[in-house]
Tab-separated table of C-alpha atoms in Angstrom:
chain	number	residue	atom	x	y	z
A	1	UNK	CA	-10.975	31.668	-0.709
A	2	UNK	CA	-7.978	30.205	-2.537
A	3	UNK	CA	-7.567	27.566	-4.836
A	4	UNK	CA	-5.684	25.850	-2.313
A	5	UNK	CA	-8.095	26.058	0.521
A	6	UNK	CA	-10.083	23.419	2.772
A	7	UNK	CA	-13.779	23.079	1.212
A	8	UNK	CA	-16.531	24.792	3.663
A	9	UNK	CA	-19.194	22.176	4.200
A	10	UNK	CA	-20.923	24.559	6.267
A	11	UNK	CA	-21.165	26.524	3.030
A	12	UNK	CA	-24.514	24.983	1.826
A	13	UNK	CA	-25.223	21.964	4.349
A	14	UNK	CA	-28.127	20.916	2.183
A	15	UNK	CA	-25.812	20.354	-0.998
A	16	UNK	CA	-23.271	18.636	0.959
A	17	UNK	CA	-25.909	16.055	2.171
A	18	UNK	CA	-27.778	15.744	-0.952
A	19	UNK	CA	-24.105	15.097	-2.841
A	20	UNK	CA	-23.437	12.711	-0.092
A	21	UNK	CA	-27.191	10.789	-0.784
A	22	UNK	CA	-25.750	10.694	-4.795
A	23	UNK	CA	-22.755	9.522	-4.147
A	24	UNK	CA	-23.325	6.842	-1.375
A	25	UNK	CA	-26.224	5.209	-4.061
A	26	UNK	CA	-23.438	5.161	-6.869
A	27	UNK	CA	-21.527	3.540	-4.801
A	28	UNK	CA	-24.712	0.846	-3.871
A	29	UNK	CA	-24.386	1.399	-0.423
A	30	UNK	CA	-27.216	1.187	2.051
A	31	UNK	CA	-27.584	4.713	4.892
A	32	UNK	CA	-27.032	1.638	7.152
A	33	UNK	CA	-23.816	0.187	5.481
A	34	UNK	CA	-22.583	4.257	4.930
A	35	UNK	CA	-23.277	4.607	8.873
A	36	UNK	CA	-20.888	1.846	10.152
A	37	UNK	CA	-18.459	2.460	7.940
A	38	UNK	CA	-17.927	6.088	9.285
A	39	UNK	CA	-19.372	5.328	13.183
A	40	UNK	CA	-22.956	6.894	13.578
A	41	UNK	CA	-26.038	6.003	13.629
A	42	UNK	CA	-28.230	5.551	10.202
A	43	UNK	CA	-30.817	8.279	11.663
A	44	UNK	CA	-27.921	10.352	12.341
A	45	UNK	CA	-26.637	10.343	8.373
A	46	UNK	CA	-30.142	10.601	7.068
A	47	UNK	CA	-30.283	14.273	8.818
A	48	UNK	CA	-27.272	14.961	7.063
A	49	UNK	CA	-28.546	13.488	3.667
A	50	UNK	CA	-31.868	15.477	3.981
A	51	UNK	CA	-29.943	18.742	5.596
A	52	UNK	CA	-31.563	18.618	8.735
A	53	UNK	CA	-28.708	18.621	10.771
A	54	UNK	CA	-25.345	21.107	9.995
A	55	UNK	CA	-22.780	19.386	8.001
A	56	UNK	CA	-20.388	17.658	10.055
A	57	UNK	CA	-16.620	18.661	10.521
A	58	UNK	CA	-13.471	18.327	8.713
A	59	UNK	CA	-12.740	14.983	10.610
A	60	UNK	CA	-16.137	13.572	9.533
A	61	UNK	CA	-16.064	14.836	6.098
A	62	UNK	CA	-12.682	12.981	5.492
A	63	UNK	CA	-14.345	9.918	7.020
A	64	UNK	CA	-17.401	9.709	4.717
A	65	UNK	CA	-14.887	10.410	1.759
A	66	UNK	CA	-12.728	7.767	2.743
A	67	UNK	CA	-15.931	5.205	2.857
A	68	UNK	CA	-17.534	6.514	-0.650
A	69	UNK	CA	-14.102	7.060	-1.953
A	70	UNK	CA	-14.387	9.914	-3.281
A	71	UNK	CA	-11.244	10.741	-5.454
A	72	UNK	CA	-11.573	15.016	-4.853
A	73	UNK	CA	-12.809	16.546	-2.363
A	74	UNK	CA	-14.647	18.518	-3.971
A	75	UNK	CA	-16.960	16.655	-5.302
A	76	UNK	CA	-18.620	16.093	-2.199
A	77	UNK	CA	-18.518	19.457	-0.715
A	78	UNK	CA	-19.695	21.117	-4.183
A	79	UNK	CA	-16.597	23.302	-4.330
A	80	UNK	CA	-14.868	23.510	-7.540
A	81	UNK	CA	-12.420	25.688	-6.884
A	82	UNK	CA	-11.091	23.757	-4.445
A	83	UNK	CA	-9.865	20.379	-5.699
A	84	UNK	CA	-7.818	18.442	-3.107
A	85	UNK	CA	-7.478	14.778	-4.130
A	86	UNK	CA	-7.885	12.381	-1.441
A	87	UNK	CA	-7.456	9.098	-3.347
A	88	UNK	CA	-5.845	8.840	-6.629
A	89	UNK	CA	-7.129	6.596	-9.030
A	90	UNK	CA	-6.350	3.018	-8.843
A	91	UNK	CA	-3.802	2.843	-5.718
A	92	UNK	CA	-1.279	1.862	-6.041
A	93	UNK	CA	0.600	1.488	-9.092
A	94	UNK	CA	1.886	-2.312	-8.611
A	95	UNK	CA	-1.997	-2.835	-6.677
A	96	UNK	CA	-3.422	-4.852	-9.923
A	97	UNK	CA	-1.022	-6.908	-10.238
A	98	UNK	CA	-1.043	-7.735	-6.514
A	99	UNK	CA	-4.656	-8.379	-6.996
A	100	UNK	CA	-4.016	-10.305	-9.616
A	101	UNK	CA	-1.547	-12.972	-8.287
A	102	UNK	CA	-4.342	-13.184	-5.039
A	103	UNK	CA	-7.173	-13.952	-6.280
A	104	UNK	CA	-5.561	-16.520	-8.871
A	105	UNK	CA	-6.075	-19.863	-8.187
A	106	UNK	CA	-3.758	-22.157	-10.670
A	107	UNK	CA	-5.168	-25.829	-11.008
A	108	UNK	CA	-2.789	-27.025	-13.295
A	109	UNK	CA	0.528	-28.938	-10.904
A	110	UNK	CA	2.781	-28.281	-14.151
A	111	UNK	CA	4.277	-26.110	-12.148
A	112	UNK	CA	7.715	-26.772	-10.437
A	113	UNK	CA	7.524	-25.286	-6.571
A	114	UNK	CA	10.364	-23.494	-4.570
A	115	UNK	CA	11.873	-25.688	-1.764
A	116	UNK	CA	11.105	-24.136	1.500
A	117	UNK	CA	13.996	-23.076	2.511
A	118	UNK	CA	14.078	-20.568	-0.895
A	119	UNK	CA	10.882	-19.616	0.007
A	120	UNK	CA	12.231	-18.790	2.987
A	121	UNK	CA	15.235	-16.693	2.415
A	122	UNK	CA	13.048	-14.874	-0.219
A	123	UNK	CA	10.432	-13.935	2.192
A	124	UNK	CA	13.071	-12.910	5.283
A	125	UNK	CA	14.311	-10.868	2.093
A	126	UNK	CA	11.498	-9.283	1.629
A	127	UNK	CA	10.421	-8.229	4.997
A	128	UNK	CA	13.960	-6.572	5.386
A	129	UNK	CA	13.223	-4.587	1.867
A	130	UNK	CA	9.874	-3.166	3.988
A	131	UNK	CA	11.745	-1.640	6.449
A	132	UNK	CA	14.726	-0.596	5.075
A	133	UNK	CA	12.686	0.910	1.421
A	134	UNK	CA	11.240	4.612	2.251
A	135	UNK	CA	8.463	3.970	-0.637
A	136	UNK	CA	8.170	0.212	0.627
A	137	UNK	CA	5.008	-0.245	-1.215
A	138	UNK	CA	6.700	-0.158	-4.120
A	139	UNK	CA	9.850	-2.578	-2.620
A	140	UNK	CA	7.343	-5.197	-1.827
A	141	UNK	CA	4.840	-4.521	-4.576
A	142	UNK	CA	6.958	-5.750	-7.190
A	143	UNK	CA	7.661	-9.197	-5.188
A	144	UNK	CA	4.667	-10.302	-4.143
A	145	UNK	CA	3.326	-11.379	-7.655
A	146	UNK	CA	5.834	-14.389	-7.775
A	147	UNK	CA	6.288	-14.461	-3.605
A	148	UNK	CA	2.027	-15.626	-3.708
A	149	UNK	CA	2.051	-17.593	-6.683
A	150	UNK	CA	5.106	-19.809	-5.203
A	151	UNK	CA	3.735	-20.284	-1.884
A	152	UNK	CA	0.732	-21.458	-3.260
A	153	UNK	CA	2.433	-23.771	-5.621
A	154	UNK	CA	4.364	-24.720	-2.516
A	155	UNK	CA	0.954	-25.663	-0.490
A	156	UNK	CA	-0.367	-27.911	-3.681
A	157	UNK	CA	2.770	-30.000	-4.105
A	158	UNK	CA	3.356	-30.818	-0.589
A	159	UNK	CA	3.567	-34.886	-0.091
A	160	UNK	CA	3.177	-35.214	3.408
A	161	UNK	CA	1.569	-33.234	6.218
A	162	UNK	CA	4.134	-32.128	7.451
A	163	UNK	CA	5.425	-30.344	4.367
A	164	UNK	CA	2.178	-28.909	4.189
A	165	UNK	CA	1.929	-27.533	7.392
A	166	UNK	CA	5.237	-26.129	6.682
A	167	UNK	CA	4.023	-24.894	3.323
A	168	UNK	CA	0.583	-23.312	4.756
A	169	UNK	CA	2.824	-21.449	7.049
A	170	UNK	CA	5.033	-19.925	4.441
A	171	UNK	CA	1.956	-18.915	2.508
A	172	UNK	CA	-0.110	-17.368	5.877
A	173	UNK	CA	3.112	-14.956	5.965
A	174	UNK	CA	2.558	-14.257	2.620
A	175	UNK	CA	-0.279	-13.179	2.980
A	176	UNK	CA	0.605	-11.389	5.968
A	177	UNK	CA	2.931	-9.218	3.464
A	178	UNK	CA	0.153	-8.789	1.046
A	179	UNK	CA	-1.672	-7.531	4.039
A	180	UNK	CA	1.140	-4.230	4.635
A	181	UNK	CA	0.651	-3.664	1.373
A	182	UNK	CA	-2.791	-3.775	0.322
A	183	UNK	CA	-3.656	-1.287	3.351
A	184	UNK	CA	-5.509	2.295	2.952
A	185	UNK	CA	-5.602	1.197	-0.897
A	186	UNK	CA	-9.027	1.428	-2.750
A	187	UNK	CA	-9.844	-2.283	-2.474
A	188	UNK	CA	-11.356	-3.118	0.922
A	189	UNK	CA	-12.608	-6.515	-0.098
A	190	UNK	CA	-9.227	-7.692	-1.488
A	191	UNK	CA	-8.016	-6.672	2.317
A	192	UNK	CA	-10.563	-8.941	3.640
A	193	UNK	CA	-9.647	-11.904	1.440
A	194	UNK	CA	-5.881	-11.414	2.304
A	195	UNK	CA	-6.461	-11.121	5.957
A	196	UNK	CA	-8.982	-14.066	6.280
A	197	UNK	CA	-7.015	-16.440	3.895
A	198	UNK	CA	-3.743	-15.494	5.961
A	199	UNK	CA	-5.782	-16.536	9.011
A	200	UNK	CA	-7.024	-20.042	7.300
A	201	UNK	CA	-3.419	-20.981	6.505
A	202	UNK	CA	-2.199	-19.974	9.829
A	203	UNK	CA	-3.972	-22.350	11.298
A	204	UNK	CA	-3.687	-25.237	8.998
A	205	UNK	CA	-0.190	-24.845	9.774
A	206	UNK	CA	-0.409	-25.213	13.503
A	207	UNK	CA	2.147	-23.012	14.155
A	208	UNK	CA	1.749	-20.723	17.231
A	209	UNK	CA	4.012	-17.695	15.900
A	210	UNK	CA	2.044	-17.897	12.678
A	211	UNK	CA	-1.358	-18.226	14.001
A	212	UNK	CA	-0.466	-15.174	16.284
A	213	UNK	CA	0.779	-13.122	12.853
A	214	UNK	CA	-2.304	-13.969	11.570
A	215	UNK	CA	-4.553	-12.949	14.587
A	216	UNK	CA	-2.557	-9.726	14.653
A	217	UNK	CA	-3.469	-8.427	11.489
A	218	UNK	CA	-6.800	-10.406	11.231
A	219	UNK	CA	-7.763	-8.097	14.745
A	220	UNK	CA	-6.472	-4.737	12.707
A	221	UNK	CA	-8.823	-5.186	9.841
A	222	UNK	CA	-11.594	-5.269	12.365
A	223	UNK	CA	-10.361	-2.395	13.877
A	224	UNK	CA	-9.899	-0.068	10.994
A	225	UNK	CA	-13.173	-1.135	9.644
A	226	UNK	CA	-14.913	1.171	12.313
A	227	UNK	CA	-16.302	1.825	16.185
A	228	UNK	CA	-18.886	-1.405	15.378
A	229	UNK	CA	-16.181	-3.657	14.588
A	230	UNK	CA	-13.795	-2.977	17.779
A	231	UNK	CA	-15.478	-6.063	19.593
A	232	UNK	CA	-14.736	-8.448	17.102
A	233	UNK	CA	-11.578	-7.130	16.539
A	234	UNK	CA	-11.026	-7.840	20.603
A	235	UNK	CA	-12.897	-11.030	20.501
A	236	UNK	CA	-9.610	-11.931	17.850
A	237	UNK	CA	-6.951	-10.427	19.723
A	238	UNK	CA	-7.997	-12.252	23.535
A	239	UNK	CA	-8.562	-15.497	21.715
A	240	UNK	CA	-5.291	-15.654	19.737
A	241	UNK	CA	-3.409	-14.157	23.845
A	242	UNK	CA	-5.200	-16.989	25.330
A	243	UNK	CA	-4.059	-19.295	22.918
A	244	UNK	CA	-0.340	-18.041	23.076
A	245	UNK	CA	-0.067	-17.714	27.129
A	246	UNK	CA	0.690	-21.305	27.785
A	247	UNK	CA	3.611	-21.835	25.795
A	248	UNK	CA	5.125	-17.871	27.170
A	249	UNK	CA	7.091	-19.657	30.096
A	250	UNK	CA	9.619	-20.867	27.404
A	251	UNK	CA	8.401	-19.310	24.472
A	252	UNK	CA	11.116	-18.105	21.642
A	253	UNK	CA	11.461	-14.970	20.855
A	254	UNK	CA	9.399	-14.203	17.843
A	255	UNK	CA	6.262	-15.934	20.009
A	256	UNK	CA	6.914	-13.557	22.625
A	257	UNK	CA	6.979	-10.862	20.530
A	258	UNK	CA	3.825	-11.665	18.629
A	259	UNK	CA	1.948	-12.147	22.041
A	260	UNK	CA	3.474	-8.735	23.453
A	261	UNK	CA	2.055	-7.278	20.502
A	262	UNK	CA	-1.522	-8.856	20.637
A	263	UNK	CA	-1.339	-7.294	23.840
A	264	UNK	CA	-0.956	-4.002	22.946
A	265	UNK	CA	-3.500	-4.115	20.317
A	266	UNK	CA	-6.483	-4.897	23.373
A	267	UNK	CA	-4.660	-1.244	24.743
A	268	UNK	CA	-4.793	0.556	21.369
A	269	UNK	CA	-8.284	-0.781	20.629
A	270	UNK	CA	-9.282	0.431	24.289
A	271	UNK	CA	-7.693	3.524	24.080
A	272	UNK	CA	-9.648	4.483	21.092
A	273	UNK	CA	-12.963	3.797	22.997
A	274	UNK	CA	-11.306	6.266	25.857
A	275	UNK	CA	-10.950	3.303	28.557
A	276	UNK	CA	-7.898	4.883	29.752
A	277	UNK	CA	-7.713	2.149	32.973
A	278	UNK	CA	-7.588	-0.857	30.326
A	279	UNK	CA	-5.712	1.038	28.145
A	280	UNK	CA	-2.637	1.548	30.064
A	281	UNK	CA	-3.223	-1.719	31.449
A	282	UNK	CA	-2.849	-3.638	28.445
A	283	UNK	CA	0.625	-1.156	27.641
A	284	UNK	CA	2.024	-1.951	30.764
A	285	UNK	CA	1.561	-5.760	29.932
A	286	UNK	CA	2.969	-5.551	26.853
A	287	UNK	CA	5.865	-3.394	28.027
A	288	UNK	CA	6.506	-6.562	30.465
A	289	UNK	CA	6.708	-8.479	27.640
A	290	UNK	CA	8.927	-6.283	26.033
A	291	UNK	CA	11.386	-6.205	28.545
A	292	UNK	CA	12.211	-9.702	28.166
A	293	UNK	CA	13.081	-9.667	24.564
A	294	UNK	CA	16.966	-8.734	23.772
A	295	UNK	CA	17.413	-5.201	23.704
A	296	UNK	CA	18.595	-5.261	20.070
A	297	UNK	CA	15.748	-7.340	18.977
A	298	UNK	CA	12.871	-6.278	16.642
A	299	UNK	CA	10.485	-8.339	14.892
A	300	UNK	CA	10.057	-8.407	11.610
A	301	UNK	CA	6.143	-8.224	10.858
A	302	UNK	CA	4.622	-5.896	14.279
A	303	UNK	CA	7.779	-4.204	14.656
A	304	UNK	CA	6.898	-5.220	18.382
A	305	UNK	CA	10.507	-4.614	20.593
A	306	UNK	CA	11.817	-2.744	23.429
A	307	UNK	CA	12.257	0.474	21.586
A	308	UNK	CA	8.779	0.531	20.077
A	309	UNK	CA	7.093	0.566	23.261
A	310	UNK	CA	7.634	4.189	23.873
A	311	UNK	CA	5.996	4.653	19.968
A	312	UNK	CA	3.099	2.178	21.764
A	313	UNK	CA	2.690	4.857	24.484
A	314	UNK	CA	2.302	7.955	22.317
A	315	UNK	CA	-0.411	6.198	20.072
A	316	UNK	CA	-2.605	5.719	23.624
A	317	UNK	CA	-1.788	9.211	24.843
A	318	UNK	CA	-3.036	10.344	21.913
A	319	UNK	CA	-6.167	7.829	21.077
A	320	UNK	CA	-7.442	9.069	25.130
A	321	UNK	CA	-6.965	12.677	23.661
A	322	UNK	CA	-4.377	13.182	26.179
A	323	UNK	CA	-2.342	16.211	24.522
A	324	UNK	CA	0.305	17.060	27.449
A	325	UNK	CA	0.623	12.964	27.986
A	326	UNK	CA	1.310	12.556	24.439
A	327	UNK	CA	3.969	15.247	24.009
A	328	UNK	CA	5.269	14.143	27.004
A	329	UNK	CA	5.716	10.667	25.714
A	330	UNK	CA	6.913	11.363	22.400
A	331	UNK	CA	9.639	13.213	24.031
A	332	UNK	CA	10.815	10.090	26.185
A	333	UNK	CA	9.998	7.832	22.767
A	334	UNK	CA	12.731	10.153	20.819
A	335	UNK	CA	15.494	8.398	23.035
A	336	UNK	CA	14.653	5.037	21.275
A	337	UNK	CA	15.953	4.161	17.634
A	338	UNK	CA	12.659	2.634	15.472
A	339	UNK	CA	15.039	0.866	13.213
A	340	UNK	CA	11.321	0.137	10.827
A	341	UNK	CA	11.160	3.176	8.283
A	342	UNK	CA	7.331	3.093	8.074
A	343	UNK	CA	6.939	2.265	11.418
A	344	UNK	CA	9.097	5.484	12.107
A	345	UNK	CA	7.410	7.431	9.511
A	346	UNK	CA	3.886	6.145	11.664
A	347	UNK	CA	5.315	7.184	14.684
A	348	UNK	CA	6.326	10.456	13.902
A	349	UNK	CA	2.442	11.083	12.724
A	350	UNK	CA	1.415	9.868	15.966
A	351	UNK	CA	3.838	12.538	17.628
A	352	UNK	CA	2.079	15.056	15.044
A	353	UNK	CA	-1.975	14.249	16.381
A	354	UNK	CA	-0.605	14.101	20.150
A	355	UNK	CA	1.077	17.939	19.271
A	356	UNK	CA	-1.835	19.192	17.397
A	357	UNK	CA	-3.783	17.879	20.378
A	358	UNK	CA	-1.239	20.041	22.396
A	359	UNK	CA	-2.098	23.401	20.372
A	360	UNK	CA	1.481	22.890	19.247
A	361	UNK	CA	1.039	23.150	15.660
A	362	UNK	CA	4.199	23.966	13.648
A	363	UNK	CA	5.847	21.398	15.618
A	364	UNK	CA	3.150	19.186	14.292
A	365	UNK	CA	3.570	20.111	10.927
A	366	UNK	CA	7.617	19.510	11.928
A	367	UNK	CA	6.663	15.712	12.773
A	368	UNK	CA	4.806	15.317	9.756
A	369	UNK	CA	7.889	16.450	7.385
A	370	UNK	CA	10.019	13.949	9.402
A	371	UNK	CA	7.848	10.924	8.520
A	372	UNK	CA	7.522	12.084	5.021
A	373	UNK	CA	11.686	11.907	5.346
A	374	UNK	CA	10.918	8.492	6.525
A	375	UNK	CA	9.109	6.960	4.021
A	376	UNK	CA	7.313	8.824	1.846
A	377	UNK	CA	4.513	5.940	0.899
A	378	UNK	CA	3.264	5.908	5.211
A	379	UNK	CA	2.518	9.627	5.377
A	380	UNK	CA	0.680	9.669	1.291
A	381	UNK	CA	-1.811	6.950	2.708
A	382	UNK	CA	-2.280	7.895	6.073
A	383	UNK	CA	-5.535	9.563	6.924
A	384	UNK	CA	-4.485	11.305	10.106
A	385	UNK	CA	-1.787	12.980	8.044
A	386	UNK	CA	-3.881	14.135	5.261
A	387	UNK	CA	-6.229	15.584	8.213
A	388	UNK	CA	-3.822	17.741	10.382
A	389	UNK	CA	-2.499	18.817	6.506
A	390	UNK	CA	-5.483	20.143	5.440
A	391	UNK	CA	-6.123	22.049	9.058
A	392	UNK	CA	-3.071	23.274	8.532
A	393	UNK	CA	-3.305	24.613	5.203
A	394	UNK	CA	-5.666	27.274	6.391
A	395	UNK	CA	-3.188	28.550	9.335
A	396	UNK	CA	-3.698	31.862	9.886
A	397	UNK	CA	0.527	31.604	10.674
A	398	UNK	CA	1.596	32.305	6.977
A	399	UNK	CA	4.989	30.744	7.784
A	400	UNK	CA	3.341	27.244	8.992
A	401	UNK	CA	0.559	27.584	5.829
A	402	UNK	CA	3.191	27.119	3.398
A	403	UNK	CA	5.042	24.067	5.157
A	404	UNK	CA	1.847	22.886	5.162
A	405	UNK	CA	0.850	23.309	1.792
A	406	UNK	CA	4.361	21.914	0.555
A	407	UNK	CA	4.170	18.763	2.199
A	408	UNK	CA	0.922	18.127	1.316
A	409	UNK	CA	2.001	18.548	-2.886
A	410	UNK	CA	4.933	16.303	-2.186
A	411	UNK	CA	2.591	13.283	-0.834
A	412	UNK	CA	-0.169	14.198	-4.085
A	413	UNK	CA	-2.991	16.182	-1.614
A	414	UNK	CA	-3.298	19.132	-3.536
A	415	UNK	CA	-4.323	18.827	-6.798
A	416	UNK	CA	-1.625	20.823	-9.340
């Protein structure tokens, strides 16, 4: 086996679980909390831990690494020869200081606040450095320090309440920022406090586009947290569509937008518990709502628009494990321009799972080095990446082993 190789669970399925039981009690987590965090049952993982049932596959493994963050690979499968590092230290490079500014709280009003409209042009700025920056982790990273502590300065010097519903608003997108940021980084309880105090002064600004911003990304947190947590993340996403439909008649844009891509999320969430009816029920809504938005229009947190519908329809293709239906609809998505570089760079790993679900593989691999071309920063933290990668790195195809293996040294897989 080479030094670059995928680790063999099967190798010694008792080691792997025992390493797993070690591990998961470092970490102080339960066989229950270990369970939901990777979607099975606690019985399921104690047959695992206790090497009554066969390791579980590369999908799984990289699951249960991801929730006991391990930092190499193999120190949970008991290789040594065969280091691939999943997470790299500390995140991040700007993530402490991004911690840092959110969970200060400054008491002291010595402090002289931004006026609004500053606030204002330096968030729009901001957004605009996300999707234009291929490493945009780093483009925001190194704003949001001052971008949080001003908008909370903002919130505790506002006279009237008016100003501070205007102020609360300003700092709920801030948040929703921090949010893009802090993602697939080490710190899953600094996600939580971003997401939850983005939804708190969302609604203490009673503004509808900002409450739906909020819900948005509030709903993906759920999500990503596992299977268990799709129905709150629904319960999230129907309340904050309910909340939007009346004012959809004459709504502006950005509210459109925002409840278009609410919609979508009740399809994406569907799709990934294969209800392929409601699935493609909630696209085809959302495509509706598309269509009325200018043609040249994109917003600037969801990326939701006319041209990233097609994107939309790959990601269900591929969440129903449709191969031919996602290959088919990444080739119709091609003909639209994702002007977003990490939501390109996103897309293009969707078109790589809905190939590899194909059997197409080196045009997989093809997809993968275009959203690496992207942005960089998408395709290093992206799990679903990192997966097909490490497949991939044990081609039999010699040719599509060593595109494989490159890429995954450029994003920091392989250990040197």
């Amino acid at each position: 086996m080479s030094a670059d190789a995928t680790p063999d669970p099967y190798a010694d399925p008792l080691k792997f679980g025992q390493r797993v039981q070690i591990i998961r009690e470092r970490r102080g987590m339960t066989q229950t909390q270990l369970a939901g965090l990777i979607g099975i049952s606690p019985h399921t993982l104690r047959k695992i831990e206790n090497g009554q049932q066969k390791a579980p596959g590369l999908e799984m493994v990289l699951r249960i690494a991801e929730a006991l963050r391990v930092r190499d690979l193999a120190d949970l499968t008991g290789r040594p020869e065969a280091h691939v590092d999943l997470f790299a230290g500390p995140g991040h490079p700007r993530l402490a200081a991004v911690r840092a500014a959110i969970d200060s709280f400054p008491l002291m009003a010595d402090v002289e606040p931004p006026s609004v409209r500053h606030l204002e042009a330096r968030l729009h700025a901001a957004w605009k450095a996300r999707h234009a920056a291929e490493n945009h982790r780093e483009a925001i990273g190194k704003l949001l320090p001052d971008l949080i502590r001003d908008a909370q300065v903002l919130v505790r010097h506002a006279d009237s309440s008016a100003d501070r519903r205007s102020a609360q608003a300003l700092l709920s997108q801030t948040y929703s920022l921090s949010q893009f940021f802090v993602a697939y980084q080490p710190d899953a309880s600094l996600l939580w406090r971003v997401a939850e105090r983005g939804m708190v002064a969302a609604q203490e600004s009673e503004d509808p586009h900002t409450i739906g911003v909020a819900a948005w990304l509030l709903a993906q947190a759920h999500r990503d947290s596992g299977a268990r947590h799709f129905d709150a993340a629904d319960a999230v996403n129907a309340e904050a569509v309910r909340f939007l439909e009346p004012l959809l008649p004459d709504a502006t844009e950005d509210v459109l937008a925002i409840a278009g891509a609410l919609q979508f999320e009740l399809g994406y969430t569907a799709a990934r518990r294969r209800e392929t009816g409601a699935a493609w029920r909630h696209w085809d809504k959302a495509n509706t709502m598309a269509s009325r938005l200018p043609s040249g229009y994109y917003h600037a947190v969801t990326s939701f628009s006319q041209a990233i519908m097609g994107a939309h329809a790959v990601t269900v293709a591929v969440e129903l494990h449709q191969g031919g239906e996602s290959v088919r609809q990444a080739a119709m998505a091609d003909q639209s321009v994702i002007k977003s570089r990490p939501r390109r760079a996103r897309h293009r790993i969707e078109e790589a799972r809905g190939y590899q679900l194909d059997n197409q593989r080196d045009t997989a691999v093809a997809s993968l080095e275009k959203a690496f071309e992207a942005a960089p920063e998408t395709i290093r933290y992206n799990g679903y990446a990192k997966t097909i990668l490490l497949e991939e790195i044990e081609s039999t195809q010699a040719a599509r082993r060593r595109r494989a293996a490159d890429l995954a040294a450029k994003i920091g897989l392989l250990a040197a």
